[in-house]
C-alpha positions as a printed NumPy array, in Angstrom:
array([[ 46.297,  29.42 , -15.45 ],
       [ 43.556,  27.092, -14.19 ],
       [ 42.069,  29.905, -12.093],
       [ 41.95 ,  32.232, -15.113],
       [ 40.263,  29.546, -17.212],
       [ 37.687,  28.891, -14.485],
       [ 36.978,  32.619, -14.114],
       [ 36.578,  32.975, -17.864],
       [ 34.246,  29.969, -17.909],
       [ 32.152,  31.392, -15.055],
       [ 31.847,  34.76 , -16.841],
       [ 30.789,  33.005, -20.02 ],
       [ 28.14 ,  30.957, -18.175],
       [ 26.883,  34.078, -16.408],
       [ 26.666,  35.882, -19.721],
       [ 24.732,  32.986, -21.294],
       [ 22.388,  32.843, -18.295],
       [ 21.86 ,  36.617, -18.446],
       [ 21.084,  36.453, -22.176],
       [ 18.63 ,  33.618, -21.542],
       [ 16.892,  35.607, -18.799],
       [ 16.704,  38.668, -21.061],
       [ 15.163,  36.609, -23.851],
       [ 12.633,  35.091, -21.448],
       [ 11.724,  38.533, -20.153],
       [ 11.357,  39.925, -23.69 ],
       [  9.253,  36.925, -24.7  ],
       [  6.962,  37.422, -21.689],
       [  6.564,  41.158, -22.343],
       [  5.851,  40.677, -26.039],
       [  3.468,  37.816, -25.299],
       [  1.465,  39.896, -22.815],
       [  1.437,  42.853, -25.229],
       [  0.178,  40.662, -28.096],
       [ -2.55 ,  39.183, -25.894],
       [ -3.69 ,  42.663, -24.839],
       [ -3.751,  43.821, -28.466],
       [ -5.853,  40.801, -29.44 ],
       [ -8.246,  41.427, -26.535],
       [ -8.732,  45.022, -27.704],
       [ -8.694,  44.602, -31.487],
       [-10.708,  41.401, -31.862],
       [-13.991,  42.737, -30.402],
       [-13.76 ,  45.689, -32.789],
       [-13.05 ,  43.38 , -35.711],
       [-15.892,  41.058, -34.684],
       [-18.362,  43.961, -34.716],
       [-17.238,  44.828, -38.256],
       [-17.541,  41.282, -39.636],
       [-20.83 ,  40.732, -37.765],
       [-22.287,  43.796, -39.502],
       [-21.655,  42.062, -42.851],
       [-22.804,  38.609, -41.684],
       [-26.119,  36.887, -41.258],
       [-27.411,  37.181, -37.671],
       [-28.098,  33.435, -37.757],
       [-24.425,  32.702, -38.444],
       [-23.386,  35.09 , -35.674],
       [-25.755,  33.563, -33.12 ],
       [-24.694,  30.015, -34.106],
       [-21.038,  30.896, -33.536],
       [-19.911,  30.158, -37.099],
       [-18.491,  33.676, -37.578],
       [-15.052,  34.091, -36.02 ],
       [-12.589,  35.939, -38.218],
       [-14.379,  36.357, -41.55 ],
       [-18.032,  36.594, -42.651],
       [-19.406,  33.273, -43.81 ],
       [-21.577,  35.13 , -46.309],
       [-21.288,  38.834, -47.085],
       [-24.522,  40.779, -46.581],
       [-25.09 ,  44.535, -46.867],
       [-28.746,  44.566, -45.794],
       [-28.022,  46.256, -42.479],
       [-26.043,  49.111, -44.039],
       [-28.535,  49.537, -46.891],
       [-31.535,  49.793, -44.557],
       [-29.659,  52.057, -42.167],
       [-28.14 ,  54.487, -44.662],
       [-31.183,  54.859, -46.869],
       [-32.801,  56.815, -44.044],
       [-32.268,  60.502, -44.801],
       [-32.212,  61.327, -41.094],
       [-28.89 ,  59.453, -40.785],
       [-27.129,  61.854, -43.144],
       [-28.649,  64.879, -41.43 ],
       [-27.571,  63.49 , -38.068],
       [-24.061,  62.91 , -39.405],
       [-23.781,  66.514, -40.517],
       [-25.163,  67.788, -37.201],
       [-22.771,  65.629, -35.204],
       [-19.755,  66.757, -37.23 ],
       [-20.697,  70.403, -36.714],
       [-21.358,  69.874, -32.99 ],
       [-18.033,  68.081, -32.59 ],
       [-15.925,  70.645, -34.456],
       [-17.549,  73.732, -32.919],
       [-17.834,  72.203, -29.443],
       [-14.203,  71.082, -29.405],
       [-13.025,  74.507, -30.561],
       [-15.065,  76.287, -27.871],
       [-13.88 ,  73.848, -25.192],
       [-10.24 ,  74.46 , -26.109],
       [-10.791,  78.225, -26.133],
       [-12.265,  78.036, -22.627],
       [-10.293,  75.327, -20.827],
       [ -6.761,  75.922, -22.131],
       [ -6.538,  79.627, -21.115],
       [ -8.126,  78.785, -17.753],
       [ -5.522,  76.067, -17.151],
       [ -2.725,  78.441, -18.122],
       [ -4.017,  81.156, -15.78 ],
       [ -4.203,  78.703, -12.87 ],
       [ -0.632,  77.59 , -13.557],
       [  0.711,  81.107, -13.024],
       [  2.084,  81.607,  -9.478],
       [  1.318,  85.343,  -9.605],
       [ -2.445,  84.837, -10.097],
       [ -4.306,  86.423,  -7.193],
       [ -6.693,  84.044,  -5.439],
       [ -5.397,  81.041,  -7.341],
       [ -6.21 ,  78.632,  -4.493],
       [ -9.807,  79.861,  -4.193],
       [-10.332,  79.724,  -7.949],
       [ -8.959,  76.175,  -8.075],
       [-11.335,  75.162,  -5.298],
       [-14.175,  76.8  ,  -7.239],
       [-13.394,  74.492, -10.162],
       [-12.785,  71.342,  -8.125],
       [-15.932,  71.348,  -5.968],
       [-18.361,  70.914,  -8.925],
       [-16.386,  67.818,  -9.944],
       [-17.82 ,  66.081,  -6.856],
       [-21.126,  67.897,  -6.3  ],
       [-23.578,  68.729,  -9.081],
       [-26.91 ,  70.504,  -9.118],
       [-28.731,  67.637, -10.824],
       [-30.725,  67.315, -13.999],
       [-33.741,  69.471, -13.118],
       [-31.804,  72.596, -12.001],
       [-29.56 ,  72.235, -15.054],
       [-32.572,  71.962, -17.339],
       [-34.185,  75.053, -15.784],
       [-30.933,  76.988, -16.148],
       [-30.609,  76.044, -19.806],
       [-34.251,  76.968, -20.356],
       [-33.88 ,  80.369, -18.661],
       [-30.958,  81.18 , -20.943],
       [-33.133,  80.427, -23.966],
       [-30.921,  77.599, -25.235],
       [-33.561,  74.869, -25.465],
       [-33.968,  73.439, -28.952],
       [-31.066,  75.456, -30.342],
       [-27.738,  74.519, -31.865],
       [-25.782,  76.062, -28.975],
       [-27.346,  73.925, -26.256],
       [-24.921,  71.072, -27.023],
       [-21.747,  73.156, -27.278],
       [-22.01 ,  76.044, -24.79 ],
       [-23.473,  74.939, -21.413],
       [-21.091,  72.014, -20.95 ],
       [-17.959,  73.416, -22.584],
       [-16.195,  74.095, -19.265],
       [-14.58 ,  70.959, -17.863],
       [-12.889,  71.197, -14.484],
       [-10.999,  67.976, -15.174],
       [ -9.569,  69.303, -18.441],
       [ -8.629,  72.572, -16.752],
       [ -6.698,  70.686, -14.06 ],
       [ -4.955,  68.615, -16.75 ],
       [ -3.968,  71.776, -18.653],
       [ -2.842,  73.54 , -15.483],
       [ -0.608,  70.615, -14.492],
       [  0.869,  70.418, -17.983],
       [  1.721,  74.123, -18.118],
       [  3.115,  74.059, -14.605],
       [  5.465,  71.138, -15.214],
       [  6.282,  71.377, -18.91 ],
       [  6.745,  75.094, -19.619],
       [  9.951,  76.399, -17.98 ],
       [  9.561,  79.588, -15.966],
       [ 12.751,  80.855, -17.596],
       [ 10.801,  81.333, -20.823],
       [  8.483,  83.794, -19.095],
       [ 11.401,  85.695, -17.586],
       [ 13.104,  85.907, -20.983],
       [  9.855,  87.039, -22.606],
       [  9.445,  89.767, -19.977],
       [ 12.944,  91.046, -20.689],
       [ 11.96 ,  91.388, -24.347],
       [  8.823,  93.328, -23.378],
       [  6.386,  90.491, -24.125],
       [  2.956,  90.769, -22.511],
       [  1.197,  87.83 , -20.845],
       [ -1.307,  87.403, -23.691],
       [  1.403,  87.506, -26.342],
       [  3.523,  85.096, -24.315],
       [  0.583,  82.668, -24.156],
       [ -0.181,  82.75 , -27.883],
       [  3.337,  82.953, -29.337],
       [  5.343,  80.795, -26.921],
       [  3.123,  78.619, -24.725],
       [  0.592,  77.342, -27.28 ],
       [  3.195,  76.174, -29.848],
       [  4.846,  74.155, -27.067],
       [  1.543,  72.655, -25.888],
       [  0.519,  70.495, -28.847],
       [  0.421,  67.404, -26.639],
       [ -2.112,  68.693, -24.132],
       [ -4.117,  70.367, -26.903],
       [ -4.365,  67.036, -28.698],
       [ -5.389,  65.162, -25.545],
       [ -8.053,  67.616, -24.389],
       [ -9.297,  68.113, -27.947],
       [ -9.625,  64.374, -28.509],
       [-11.366,  63.77 , -25.18 ],
       [-13.806,  66.574, -25.895],
       [-14.46 ,  65.447, -29.468],
       [-15.133,  61.854, -28.412],
       [-17.48 ,  63.019, -25.65 ],
       [-19.487,  65.231, -27.998],
       [-19.565,  62.638, -30.767],
       [-20.901,  59.909, -28.454],
       [-23.33 ,  62.153, -26.592],
       [-27.015,  61.384, -26.986],
       [-28.537,  61.95 , -23.542],
       [-28.102,  65.741, -23.589],
       [-29.671,  65.899, -27.042],
       [-32.585,  63.763, -25.869],
       [-33.218,  66.124, -22.943],
       [-32.673,  69.511, -24.581],
       [-33.499,  69.015, -28.29 ],
       [-36.885,  68.029, -29.71 ],
       [-36.355,  69.426, -33.213],
       [-35.417,  66.483, -35.45 ],
       [-33.397,  68.756, -37.745],
       [-31.003,  69.509, -34.867],
       [-30.637,  66.021, -33.424],
       [-27.178,  64.368, -33.585],
       [-26.378,  61.013, -35.118],
       [-26.383,  58.998, -31.89 ],
       [-29.917,  60.047, -30.983],
       [-31.204,  59.309, -34.485],
       [-29.621,  55.848, -34.458],
       [-31.193,  55.177, -31.086],
       [-34.616,  56.172, -32.401],
       [-34.262,  53.983, -35.499],
       [-33.226,  50.932, -33.465],
       [-36.083,  51.41 , -31.011],
       [-38.513,  51.737, -33.927],
       [-37.233,  48.48 , -35.417],
       [-37.645,  46.7  , -32.085],
       [-41.239,  47.95 , -31.899],
       [-42.01 ,  46.68 , -35.416],
       [-40.469,  43.326, -34.553],
       [-42.657,  42.953, -31.474],
       [-45.789,  43.766, -33.502],
       [-45.004,  41.268, -36.276],
       [-45.409,  37.484, -36.257],
       [-44.34 ,  34.43 , -38.214],
       [-41.775,  34.726, -40.985],
       [-42.085,  38.506, -41.001],
       [-41.037,  38.64 , -37.358],
       [-37.997,  36.457, -38.097],
       [-36.954,  38.667, -41.024],
       [-37.383,  41.824, -38.979],
       [-35.391,  40.266, -36.137],
       [-32.489,  39.46 , -38.452],
       [-32.63 ,  42.902, -40.069],
       [-32.732,  44.591, -36.659],
       [-29.652,  42.665, -35.49 ],
       [-27.721,  43.547, -38.652],
       [-28.674,  47.197, -38.28 ],
       [-27.406,  47.198, -34.695],
       [-23.939,  46.095, -35.753],
       [-23.985,  48.468, -38.736],
       [-25.017,  51.34 , -36.455],
       [-22.031,  50.657, -34.176],
       [-19.636,  50.755, -37.136],
       [-21.228,  53.845, -38.681],
       [-21.217,  55.782, -35.424],
       [-17.734,  54.891, -34.152],
       [-15.551,  54.563, -37.255],
       [-15.151,  58.307, -38.034],
       [-14.061,  59.287, -34.535],
       [-11.68 ,  56.3  , -34.328],
       [ -9.882,  57.548, -37.437],
       [ -8.689,  60.577, -35.436],
       [ -6.508,  58.504, -33.104],
       [ -3.677,  57.667, -35.57 ],
       [ -3.214,  61.356, -36.385],
       [ -3.029,  62.391, -32.718],
       [ -1.199,  59.36 , -31.329],
       [  2.255,  60.98 , -31.26 ],
       [  0.916,  63.764, -29.024],
       [ -1.575,  61.692, -27.064],
       [  0.784,  59.572, -24.933],
       [  3.024,  62.515, -24.025],
       [  0.124,  64.787, -23.142],
       [ -1.824,  62.342, -21.026],
       [  1.245,  61.225, -19.047],
       [  2.669,  64.678, -18.354],
       [ -0.66 ,  66.337, -17.74 ],
       [ -2.182,  63.809, -15.377],
       [  0.677,  62.288, -13.376],
       [  3.198,  65.014, -12.635],
       [  2.228,  67.678, -10.115]])
């Protein structure tokens, strides 16, 4: 009887100790997760509240979680420029068209490379991988774009750089590991061609990788300003990022030319416009993440880790 009681007591103590260890582990995991969320979210929140705050309050460190005094001067000065709205429209069009073209190019290429019956698959894969490490440089690229007559045109930001070897490898790995070969064999028995198999069976099952590659491409195009600076001189075709850069540089130049109270006012206005420009340029593309989140994690994990 005593032995049974002792065994029961030991099991109970072990169970209590195990529960305590589980709680400690859960507390540690949740604590680390909360700290990481704060480290990511707070800088974004600080940029937003700083865009509505006085630059003096921001520089003095009196703005932490809420604006000490709400000010809209930065947004008013920034958005009253007509070039901002034109740049917004251009960027939206570049992003939508460029993402669509990139998906039309990279997804079929990744699917073709995933097929074991593709002749010369190894050589074609090498052809895609080598440019990932060795590039021709800016001058040869510029001359190529110029010879194709794409300078100062809408298509210069969506066609020359639509092919991405990295995205093709991601798509190839996803198709290879996520689409069962039995589906292709069953489709062949039903007389399905390769093109029909791709459009009717593979694409509906590939929402995850489509979301990942589409989001990566859209973010890259939306944030791009260097390509526009090199290849576009027509102000009517310039994207938002390049226009914001020009406005901020112009404000810095005016600040350096001014003196006294005017210089101080221009300095404060320039700082507020910087924060407002960050919010204006990043908020629209960030709104895409919640809609694609359910596909994003699955696509990026399957497409980039498994092989």
